[in-house]
mmCIF file of C-alpha atoms in Angstrom:
data_model
loop_
_atom_site.group_PDB
_atom_site.id
_atom_site.type_symbol
_atom_site.label_atom_id
_atom_site.label_comp_id
_atom_site.label_asym_id
_atom_site.label_seq_id
_atom_site.Cartn_x
_atom_site.Cartn_y
_atom_site.Cartn_z
ATOM 1 C CA MET A 1 -30.020 -19.791 -12.518
ATOM 2 C CA GLN A 2 -29.378 -20.346 -16.272
ATOM 3 C CA GLY A 3 -28.075 -23.901 -15.791
ATOM 4 C CA LYS A 4 -25.238 -22.881 -13.501
ATOM 5 C CA THR A 5 -24.336 -24.815 -10.377
ATOM 6 C CA VAL A 6 -24.566 -23.169 -6.940
ATOM 7 C CA SER A 7 -20.769 -22.976 -6.678
ATOM 8 C CA GLU A 8 -20.546 -21.304 -10.097
ATOM 9 C CA LEU A 9 -23.190 -18.753 -9.107
ATOM 10 C CA ILE A 10 -21.328 -17.906 -5.895
ATOM 11 C CA GLY A 11 -18.027 -17.786 -7.785
ATOM 12 C CA ASP A 12 -19.482 -15.392 -10.368
ATOM 13 C CA VAL A 13 -20.602 -12.912 -7.697
ATOM 14 C CA LEU A 14 -17.322 -13.094 -5.774
ATOM 15 C CA SER A 15 -15.164 -12.853 -8.899
ATOM 16 C CA SER A 16 -16.312 -9.298 -9.583
ATOM 17 C CA TYR A 17 -14.246 -8.280 -6.534
ATOM 18 C CA LEU A 18 -11.780 -11.102 -5.933
ATOM 19 C CA GLY A 19 -11.067 -12.103 -9.528
ATOM 20 C CA PRO A 20 -11.993 -15.533 -10.965
ATOM 21 C CA ASN A 21 -9.043 -17.448 -9.456
ATOM 22 C CA THR A 22 -9.421 -16.274 -5.858
ATOM 23 C CA ALA A 23 -13.232 -16.535 -6.080
ATOM 24 C CA LYS A 24 -12.918 -20.177 -7.145
ATOM 25 C CA THR A 25 -10.386 -20.858 -4.384
ATOM 26 C CA ALA A 26 -12.690 -19.195 -1.831
ATOM 27 C CA VAL A 27 -15.689 -21.371 -2.774
ATOM 28 C CA LYS A 28 -13.535 -24.505 -2.744
ATOM 29 C CA THR A 29 -11.801 -23.683 0.559
ATOM 30 C CA PHE A 30 -14.922 -22.711 2.493
ATOM 31 C CA SER A 31 -17.231 -25.437 1.186
ATOM 32 C CA LYS A 32 -14.636 -27.967 2.294
ATOM 33 C CA LYS A 33 -13.942 -26.224 5.615
ATOM 34 C CA GLU A 34 -17.509 -25.329 6.632
ATOM 35 C CA LEU A 35 -19.500 -28.164 5.097
ATOM 36 C CA GLY A 36 -16.982 -30.868 4.244
ATOM 37 C CA LEU A 37 -18.285 -30.862 0.667
ATOM 38 C CA SER A 38 -16.668 -30.403 -2.702
ATOM 39 C CA PRO A 39 -17.942 -27.275 -4.544
ATOM 40 C CA GLU A 40 -19.848 -29.355 -7.119
ATOM 41 C CA LYS A 41 -21.979 -30.869 -4.348
ATOM 42 C CA LEU A 42 -23.136 -27.537 -2.923
ATOM 43 C CA THR A 43 -26.887 -26.970 -2.886
ATOM 44 C CA ALA A 44 -28.966 -23.878 -2.162
ATOM 45 C CA THR A 45 -29.680 -25.122 1.373
ATOM 46 C CA ASN A 46 -25.917 -25.126 2.154
ATOM 47 C CA VAL A 47 -25.513 -21.479 1.196
ATOM 48 C CA PRO A 48 -26.469 -19.780 4.526
ATOM 49 C CA LYS A 49 -23.868 -21.834 6.432
ATOM 50 C CA LEU A 50 -21.298 -21.301 3.702
ATOM 51 C CA MET A 51 -21.900 -17.566 3.846
ATOM 52 C CA ASP A 52 -21.486 -17.561 7.633
ATOM 53 C CA GLY A 53 -18.080 -19.160 7.121
ATOM 54 C CA MET A 54 -17.094 -16.753 4.356
ATOM 55 C CA ARG A 55 -18.160 -13.575 6.162
ATOM 56 C CA PRO A 56 -14.919 -12.994 8.153
ATOM 57 C CA MET A 57 -12.822 -13.467 4.996
ATOM 58 C CA LEU A 58 -14.995 -11.093 2.996
ATOM 59 C CA ARG A 59 -15.062 -8.536 5.824
ATOM 60 C CA THR A 60 -11.273 -8.527 5.955
ATOM 61 C CA LEU A 61 -10.995 -7.779 2.253
ATOM 62 C CA LEU A 62 -14.094 -5.670 1.609
ATOM 63 C CA GLY A 63 -15.405 -4.343 4.900
ATOM 64 C CA GLU A 64 -18.780 -5.077 6.461
ATOM 65 C CA ASP A 65 -20.997 -3.051 4.120
ATOM 66 C CA VAL A 66 -19.844 -4.575 0.834
ATOM 67 C CA THR A 67 -19.755 -8.040 2.433
ATOM 68 C CA GLU A 68 -23.437 -7.818 3.353
ATOM 69 C CA VAL A 69 -24.311 -6.596 -0.150
ATOM 70 C CA LEU A 70 -22.459 -9.541 -1.714
ATOM 71 C CA VAL A 71 -24.029 -12.058 0.691
ATOM 72 C CA ALA A 72 -27.501 -10.687 -0.141
ATOM 73 C CA ILE A 73 -26.784 -10.936 -3.890
ATOM 74 C CA ILE A 74 -25.514 -14.520 -3.530
ATOM 75 C CA GLN A 75 -28.579 -15.547 -1.503
ATOM 76 C CA ARG A 76 -30.855 -13.969 -4.086
ATOM 77 C CA GLU A 77 -29.014 -15.656 -6.984
ATOM 78 C CA VAL A 78 -29.293 -19.136 -5.452
ATOM 79 C CA GLY A 79 -32.899 -18.507 -4.427
ATOM 80 C CA GLN A 80 -32.423 -18.532 -0.653
ATOM 81 C CA MET B 1 -13.316 4.375 -16.015
ATOM 82 C CA LYS B 2 -12.460 6.349 -12.897
ATOM 83 C CA LEU B 3 -10.021 3.608 -11.896
ATOM 84 C CA CYS B 4 -8.138 4.029 -15.185
ATOM 85 C CA LEU B 5 -7.985 7.772 -14.550
ATOM 86 C CA LEU B 6 -6.183 7.133 -11.262
ATOM 87 C CA LEU B 7 -3.516 5.191 -13.115
ATOM 88 C CA VAL B 8 -3.224 7.905 -15.773
ATOM 89 C CA PHE B 9 -2.980 10.594 -13.059
ATOM 90 C CA SER B 10 -0.135 8.777 -11.294
ATOM 91 C CA VAL B 11 1.810 8.205 -14.502
ATOM 92 C CA LEU B 12 1.335 11.822 -15.648
ATOM 93 C CA LEU B 13 2.427 13.241 -12.284
ATOM 94 C CA THR B 14 5.574 11.110 -12.301
ATOM 95 C CA ILE B 15 6.449 11.948 -15.914
ATOM 96 C CA GLY B 16 5.561 15.606 -15.299
ATOM 97 C CA TYR B 17 8.048 15.852 -12.441
ATOM 98 C CA LEU B 18 10.732 14.033 -14.468
ATOM 99 C CA LEU B 19 10.280 16.492 -17.360
ATOM 100 C CA MET B 20 10.507 19.459 -14.983
ATOM 101 C CA GLU B 21 13.747 18.021 -13.576
ATOM 102 C CA LEU B 22 15.141 17.582 -17.087
ATOM 103 C CA PHE B 23 14.232 21.121 -18.169
ATOM 104 C CA PHE B 24 14.802 23.115 -14.987
ATOM 105 C CA GLY B 25 16.904 20.777 -12.809
ATOM 106 C CA LYS B 26 20.003 22.940 -13.061
ATOM 107 C CA ASP B 27 18.210 26.190 -12.123
ATOM 108 C CA PRO B 28 18.919 27.247 -8.538
ATOM 109 C CA TRP B 29 15.222 27.780 -7.729
ATOM 110 C CA PHE B 30 14.396 24.194 -8.614
ATOM 111 C CA ALA B 31 16.076 22.732 -5.511
ATOM 112 C CA PHE B 32 13.660 24.761 -3.369
ATOM 113 C CA PHE B 33 10.710 23.794 -5.587
ATOM 114 C CA SER B 34 11.531 20.067 -5.504
ATOM 115 C CA GLY B 35 11.674 20.172 -1.684
ATOM 116 C CA TYR B 36 8.119 21.478 -1.508
ATOM 117 C CA PHE B 37 6.968 19.220 -4.341
ATOM 118 C CA THR B 38 8.031 16.281 -2.157
ATOM 119 C CA THR B 39 5.793 17.577 0.627
ATOM 120 C CA VAL B 40 2.878 17.910 -1.807
ATOM 121 C CA GLY B 41 3.470 14.257 -2.752
ATOM 122 C CA ASP B 42 3.443 13.251 0.923
ATOM 123 C CA ALA B 43 0.210 15.193 1.506
ATOM 124 C CA LEU B 44 -1.360 13.500 -1.520
ATOM 125 C CA ALA B 45 -0.370 10.040 -0.243
ATOM 126 C CA CYS B 46 -1.722 10.927 3.221
ATOM 127 C CA LEU B 47 -5.042 11.970 1.665
ATOM 128 C CA GLY B 48 -5.347 8.785 -0.415
ATOM 129 C CA TYR B 49 -4.539 6.477 2.501
ATOM 130 C CA ALA B 50 -6.904 8.331 4.865
ATOM 131 C CA VAL B 51 -9.725 8.216 2.316
ATOM 132 C CA ALA B 52 -9.240 4.432 2.025
ATOM 133 C CA ALA B 53 -9.076 3.975 5.808
ATOM 134 C CA PHE B 54 -12.353 5.748 6.471
ATOM 135 C CA LYS B 55 -14.196 3.588 3.930
ATOM 136 C CA PHE B 56 -13.830 0.752 6.460
ATOM 137 C CA LYS B 57 -15.552 0.611 9.838
ATOM 138 C CA ALA B 58 -13.742 1.021 13.164
ATOM 139 C CA GLY B 59 -11.977 -2.188 14.179
ATOM 140 C CA GLU B 60 -11.735 -3.581 10.641
ATOM 141 C CA HIS B 61 -8.277 -4.806 9.698
ATOM 142 C CA LEU B 62 -7.816 -2.732 6.556
ATOM 143 C CA ARG B 63 -8.959 0.437 8.304
ATOM 144 C CA ARG B 64 -6.047 0.111 10.716
ATOM 145 C CA ALA B 65 -3.635 -0.767 7.897
ATOM 146 C CA TRP B 66 -4.518 2.241 5.721
ATOM 147 C CA LEU B 67 -4.669 4.477 8.797
ATOM 148 C CA PHE B 68 -1.088 3.637 9.785
ATOM 149 C CA LEU B 69 0.059 4.601 6.284
ATOM 150 C CA ALA B 70 -1.945 7.845 6.451
ATOM 151 C CA LEU B 71 -0.388 8.657 9.842
ATOM 152 C CA THR B 72 3.085 8.093 8.420
ATOM 153 C CA PHE B 73 2.631 10.643 5.681
ATOM 154 C CA PHE B 74 0.826 13.034 8.016
ATOM 155 C CA LEU B 75 3.936 12.951 10.196
ATOM 156 C CA PHE B 76 6.199 13.516 7.162
ATOM 157 C CA VAL B 77 4.164 16.592 6.193
ATOM 158 C CA CYS B 78 4.209 17.909 9.782
ATOM 159 C CA LEU B 79 7.959 17.399 9.991
ATOM 160 C CA ARG B 80 8.421 19.425 6.832
ATOM 161 C CA PHE B 81 6.456 22.392 8.169
ATOM 162 C CA LEU B 82 7.561 22.127 11.768
ATOM 163 C CA ASP B 83 11.113 22.824 10.670
ATOM 164 C CA ARG B 84 13.937 23.751 12.990
ATOM 165 C CA PHE B 85 12.910 27.403 13.232
ATOM 166 C CA LEU B 86 9.364 26.571 14.353
ATOM 167 C CA PHE B 87 10.595 23.965 16.845
ATOM 168 C CA GLU B 88 12.755 26.644 18.441
ATOM 169 C CA LEU B 89 10.041 29.267 18.319
ATOM 170 C CA LEU B 90 7.121 27.130 19.539
ATOM 171 C CA PHE B 91 8.761 24.809 22.029
ATOM 172 C CA GLY B 92 11.947 26.700 22.948
ATOM 173 C CA LEU B 93 14.112 23.668 22.153
ATOM 174 C CA THR B 94 17.891 23.776 21.809
ATOM 175 C CA ALA B 95 19.652 22.563 18.636
ATOM 176 C CA GLY B 96 20.452 19.165 20.219
ATOM 177 C CA GLU B 97 16.885 18.708 21.462
ATOM 178 C CA ILE B 98 15.533 19.607 18.015
ATOM 179 C CA ASP B 99 17.785 16.926 16.481
ATOM 180 C CA VAL B 100 16.359 14.359 18.909
ATOM 181 C CA ALA B 101 12.749 15.519 18.289
ATOM 182 C CA LEU B 102 13.134 15.427 14.495
ATOM 183 C CA GLY B 103 14.961 12.104 14.571
ATOM 184 C CA SER B 104 12.422 10.462 16.910
ATOM 185 C CA SER B 105 9.491 11.689 14.814
ATOM 186 C CA CYS B 106 11.161 10.302 11.708
ATOM 187 C CA VAL B 107 11.685 6.917 13.388
ATOM 188 C CA LEU B 108 8.061 6.924 14.582
ATOM 189 C CA ALA B 109 6.859 7.659 11.031
ATOM 190 C CA ASN B 110 8.912 4.766 9.684
ATOM 191 C CA ILE B 111 7.550 2.414 12.355
ATOM 192 C CA PHE B 112 3.987 3.404 11.371
ATOM 193 C CA LEU B 113 4.906 2.748 7.732
ATOM 194 C CA ALA B 114 6.257 -0.710 8.592
ATOM 195 C CA ILE B 115 3.129 -1.582 10.636
ATOM 196 C CA GLY B 116 0.828 -0.349 7.834
ATOM 197 C CA PHE B 117 2.542 -2.365 5.116
ATOM 198 C CA TRP B 118 2.834 -5.416 7.396
ATOM 199 C CA LYS B 119 -0.926 -5.341 8.001
ATOM 200 C CA LEU B 120 -1.607 -5.028 4.276
ATOM 201 C CA ALA B 121 0.849 -7.788 3.409
ATOM 202 C CA ARG B 122 -0.859 -10.169 5.894
ATOM 203 C CA VAL B 123 -4.338 -9.816 4.424
ATOM 204 C CA MET B 124 -4.306 -12.944 2.231
ATOM 205 C CA HIS B 125 -2.852 -14.986 5.073
ATOM 206 C CA MET B 126 -5.663 -13.754 7.345
ATOM 207 C CA THR B 127 -8.369 -14.718 4.879
ATOM 208 C CA GLY B 128 -6.975 -18.264 4.720
ATOM 209 C CA LEU B 129 -7.062 -18.197 0.919
ATOM 210 C CA GLY B 130 -3.372 -17.979 0.089
ATOM 211 C CA PHE B 131 -1.984 -16.388 -3.060
ATOM 212 C CA GLY B 132 -3.217 -18.960 -5.553
ATOM 213 C CA VAL B 133 0.252 -19.788 -6.899
ATOM 214 C CA SER B 134 2.467 -22.769 -6.159
ATOM 215 C CA LYS B 135 4.568 -22.725 -2.957
ATOM 216 C CA ARG B 136 7.703 -22.781 -5.100
ATOM 217 C CA LYS B 137 6.696 -19.617 -7.002
ATOM 218 C CA GLN B 138 5.674 -17.950 -3.724
ATOM 219 C CA ARG B 139 9.073 -18.680 -2.181
ATOM 220 C CA LEU B 140 10.826 -17.407 -5.292
ATOM 221 C CA VAL B 141 8.908 -14.094 -5.308
ATOM 222 C CA LEU B 142 9.393 -13.703 -1.527
ATOM 223 C CA ALA B 143 13.124 -14.355 -1.890
ATOM 224 C CA VAL B 144 13.422 -11.749 -4.665
ATOM 225 C CA GLY B 145 11.485 -9.240 -2.518
ATOM 226 C CA ILE B 146 13.685 -9.833 0.512
ATOM 227 C CA LEU B 147 16.838 -9.640 -1.599
ATOM 228 C CA LEU B 148 15.772 -6.310 -3.131
ATOM 229 C CA GLY B 149 14.652 -4.917 0.239
ATOM 230 C CA VAL B 150 17.808 -5.884 2.079
ATOM 231 C CA THR B 151 20.125 -4.785 -0.757
ATOM 232 C CA PHE B 152 18.629 -1.359 -1.320
ATOM 233 C CA GLY B 153 17.007 -0.624 2.042
ATOM 234 C CA GLY B 154 19.967 -1.993 3.963
ATOM 235 C CA SER B 155 22.467 0.494 2.530
ATOM 236 C CA SER B 156 21.290 3.308 4.814
ATOM 237 C CA VAL B 157 21.489 0.905 7.781
ATOM 238 C CA VAL B 158 25.131 0.104 6.950
ATOM 239 C CA THR B 159 26.143 3.768 6.567
ATOM 240 C CA GLY B 160 24.215 4.604 9.763
ATOM 241 C CA VAL B 161 25.978 1.856 11.730
ATOM 242 C CA ILE B 162 29.369 3.096 10.450
ATOM 243 C CA ASP B 163 28.504 6.634 11.624
ATOM 244 C CA VAL B 164 27.452 5.305 15.064
ATOM 245 C CA VAL B 165 30.711 3.341 15.363
ATOM 246 C CA PHE B 166 32.575 6.598 14.717
ATOM 247 C CA GLY B 167 30.679 8.285 17.547
ATOM 248 C CA ASP B 168 27.754 9.938 15.749
ATOM 249 C CA PHE B 169 24.957 8.578 17.970
ATOM 250 C CA TYR B 170 22.366 10.750 16.215
ATOM 251 C CA SER B 171 22.771 8.311 13.297
ATOM 252 C CA LEU B 172 20.963 5.684 15.413
ATOM 253 C CA ASN B 173 17.806 7.385 14.130
ATOM 254 C CA TRP B 174 18.827 6.615 10.556
ATOM 255 C CA VAL B 175 19.680 3.033 11.481
ATOM 256 C CA ALA B 176 16.174 2.566 12.929
ATOM 257 C CA SER B 177 14.568 4.312 9.949
ATOM 258 C CA GLY B 178 16.665 2.285 7.522
ATOM 259 C CA LEU B 179 15.645 -0.977 9.200
ATOM 260 C CA ALA B 180 11.952 -0.068 8.983
ATOM 261 C CA ASP B 181 12.502 0.996 5.371
ATOM 262 C CA ALA B 182 14.209 -2.276 4.419
ATOM 263 C CA PHE B 183 11.412 -4.219 6.139
ATOM 264 C CA CYS B 184 8.750 -2.339 4.098
ATOM 265 C CA LEU B 185 10.608 -2.962 0.852
ATOM 266 C CA CYS B 186 10.758 -6.703 1.583
ATOM 267 C CA LEU B 187 6.940 -6.635 1.750
ATOM 268 C CA ILE B 188 6.690 -5.804 -1.945
ATOM 269 C CA ALA B 189 6.488 -9.570 -2.597
ATOM 270 C CA PRO B 190 3.270 -10.331 -0.636
ATOM 271 C CA LEU B 191 1.667 -7.131 -1.979
ATOM 272 C CA PHE B 192 2.500 -8.165 -5.542
ATOM 273 C CA LEU B 193 1.209 -11.693 -4.916
ATOM 274 C CA THR B 194 -2.041 -10.284 -3.496
ATOM 275 C CA ALA B 195 -2.521 -8.078 -6.580
ATOM 276 C CA LEU B 196 -1.795 -11.103 -8.763
ATOM 277 C CA ALA B 197 -4.308 -13.254 -6.878
ATOM 278 C CA MET B 198 -7.004 -10.613 -7.404
ATOM 279 C CA ARG B 199 -6.381 -10.216 -11.152
ATOM 280 C CA GLY B 200 -9.607 -9.876 -13.075
ATOM 281 C CA GLY B 201 -11.403 -8.474 -10.006
ATOM 282 C CA LEU B 202 -11.930 -4.935 -8.748
ATOM 283 C CA LEU B 203 -9.565 -5.427 -5.804
ATOM 284 C CA ALA B 204 -6.657 -5.881 -8.215
ATOM 285 C CA TRP B 205 -6.727 -2.095 -8.668
ATOM 286 C CA PRO B 206 -5.828 -0.925 -5.131
ATOM 287 C CA TRP B 207 -3.382 -3.796 -4.599
ATOM 288 C CA GLY B 208 -1.727 -3.330 -7.984
ATOM 289 C CA LEU B 209 -1.352 0.420 -7.519
ATOM 290 C CA LEU B 210 0.014 -0.137 -4.014
ATOM 291 C CA THR B 211 2.612 -2.564 -5.370
ATOM 292 C CA VAL B 212 3.776 0.050 -7.899
ATOM 293 C CA SER B 213 3.952 2.575 -5.046
ATOM 294 C CA VAL B 214 6.298 0.297 -3.062
ATOM 295 C CA LEU B 215 8.301 -0.195 -6.258
ATOM 296 C CA GLY B 216 8.736 3.594 -6.252
ATOM 297 C CA TRP B 217 10.107 3.475 -2.685
ATOM 298 C CA LEU B 218 12.405 0.673 -3.786
ATOM 299 C CA LEU B 219 13.748 2.927 -6.557
ATOM 300 C CA VAL B 220 14.290 5.756 -4.046
ATOM 301 C CA ASP B 221 16.456 3.484 -1.909
ATOM 302 C CA ALA B 222 18.139 1.949 -4.969
ATOM 303 C CA SER B 223 19.194 5.425 -6.153
ATOM 304 C CA GLN B 224 20.661 6.167 -2.707
ATOM 305 C CA ALA B 225 22.486 2.819 -2.644
ATOM 306 C CA TYR B 226 23.784 3.425 -6.183
ATOM 307 C CA ALA B 227 25.030 6.884 -5.200
ATOM 308 C CA LEU B 228 27.093 5.278 -2.423
ATOM 309 C CA VAL B 229 28.897 3.080 -4.945
ATOM 310 C CA VAL B 230 29.158 5.443 -7.927
ATOM 311 C CA ASP B 231 30.094 9.084 -7.626
ATOM 312 C CA LEU B 232 26.753 10.517 -8.755
ATOM 313 C CA ASP B 233 26.357 14.290 -9.096
ATOM 314 C CA PRO B 234 23.754 15.723 -6.678
ATOM 315 C CA ILE B 235 21.411 16.988 -9.414
ATOM 316 C CA THR B 236 21.197 13.588 -11.140
ATOM 317 C CA LEU B 237 20.688 11.874 -7.789
ATOM 318 C CA ARG B 238 17.889 14.299 -6.868
ATOM 319 C CA CYS B 239 16.289 13.803 -10.299
ATOM 320 C CA VAL B 240 16.138 10.018 -9.888
ATOM 321 C CA LYS B 241 15.278 10.084 -6.193
ATOM 322 C CA ILE B 242 12.482 12.660 -6.268
ATOM 323 C CA THR B 243 11.002 11.235 -9.477
ATOM 324 C CA ALA B 244 10.849 7.804 -7.791
ATOM 325 C CA ARG B 245 9.424 9.403 -4.646
ATOM 326 C CA THR B 246 6.770 11.198 -6.708
ATOM 327 C CA MET B 247 5.901 7.854 -8.294
ATOM 328 C CA ALA B 248 5.627 6.214 -4.847
ATOM 329 C CA CYS B 249 3.377 8.944 -3.444
ATOM 330 C CA ALA B 250 1.211 9.343 -6.566
ATOM 331 C CA PHE B 251 0.573 5.600 -6.827
ATOM 332 C CA GLY B 252 0.001 5.437 -3.056
ATOM 333 C CA PHE B 253 -2.654 8.145 -3.392
ATOM 334 C CA SER B 254 -4.235 6.295 -6.313
ATOM 335 C CA ALA B 255 -4.201 2.985 -4.404
ATOM 336 C CA GLY B 256 -6.109 4.579 -1.529
ATOM 337 C CA MET B 257 -8.595 6.251 -3.850
ATOM 338 C CA ALA B 258 -9.045 3.009 -5.805
ATOM 339 C CA GLN B 259 -9.740 1.137 -2.559
ATOM 340 C CA ARG B 260 -12.471 3.629 -1.704
ATOM 341 C CA LEU B 261 -13.932 3.664 -5.212
ATOM 342 C CA VAL B 262 -14.220 -0.116 -5.592
ATOM 343 C CA LEU B 263 -16.036 -0.360 -2.261
ATOM 344 C CA GLY B 264 -18.368 2.482 -3.236
ATOM 345 C CA LYS B 265 -22.035 2.308 -4.164
ATOM 346 C CA ARG B 266 -21.287 2.723 -7.857
ATOM 347 C CA PHE B 267 -19.650 -0.682 -8.109
ATOM 348 C CA THR B 268 -21.933 -2.572 -5.712
ATOM 349 C CA ASP B 269 -24.945 -1.268 -7.676
ATOM 350 C CA LYS B 270 -23.367 -2.562 -10.882
ATOM 351 C CA ILE B 271 -23.050 -6.058 -9.427
ATOM 352 C CA LYS B 272 -26.666 -5.987 -8.203
#
């Protein structure tokens, strides 16, 4: 994980498609909405639920196939 | 790299047409050529939008959005080839009926265009993410977009309404088309804001190229509006109008291709 927080890891993966600003907004919006947590407090165990919340947003922008690839990469990166 | 090539292709096609207009614009054969060049542009846009649509699965929002745009340009191409002669030959229609058929098809195409752009413009709202800029800046950009759309797109509505008032009811078609056109031009603001929100990411490519495409349509309508105010000679008007139209179609094609490319295996493998 190279010293990065869970939210930073998720943001890094999403930013390749959404750009750094929207990726950061996405992590912030959905961690608050789905888990009631600030991004800094996210842990690896929160990721599956966070991803469930993010899926519809990602599907709208990227389609199902790319969404599933990104979700798999995120889960691998955070060690889920 | 391929994404940059799409941008280069669009710029070269636009400049290429402009140069041809400047060198051969006054030749009688060029009017005929530019008419068919427009159809090639429409076919190119149709191809790009269709290619983007089929990268998404059935029922996905962006599939429907791109598909509506593809249908619009498919109709434009069909209308070009199904000209008056073929309408008469194939369907045995009278001149008045052909006018109605052509006009209705044109209105339908413009409605598809409006639906397509509306669906694309709503994407960030649907995701619940917003545009990532302050509400004040958003309102400012939206106001500029609406102002440009109404000013330039609305001119054909005004002239159409005047014609209808003077008894030319066929002009109702142009009123409807003009309204759809003005509506699409107003949507340049959310498209631009979406491209801006995605800056630094792969999705900035299709959205950015699409914004430039709508800018091209805005220039087409601006040239028409300008010609209503200033007595512009037909060759100059055609030069500006068809160059802007070429820009709109070329960038539309590139936007569709970029959408497909960024969702392709090549980029997902890179991220892995």
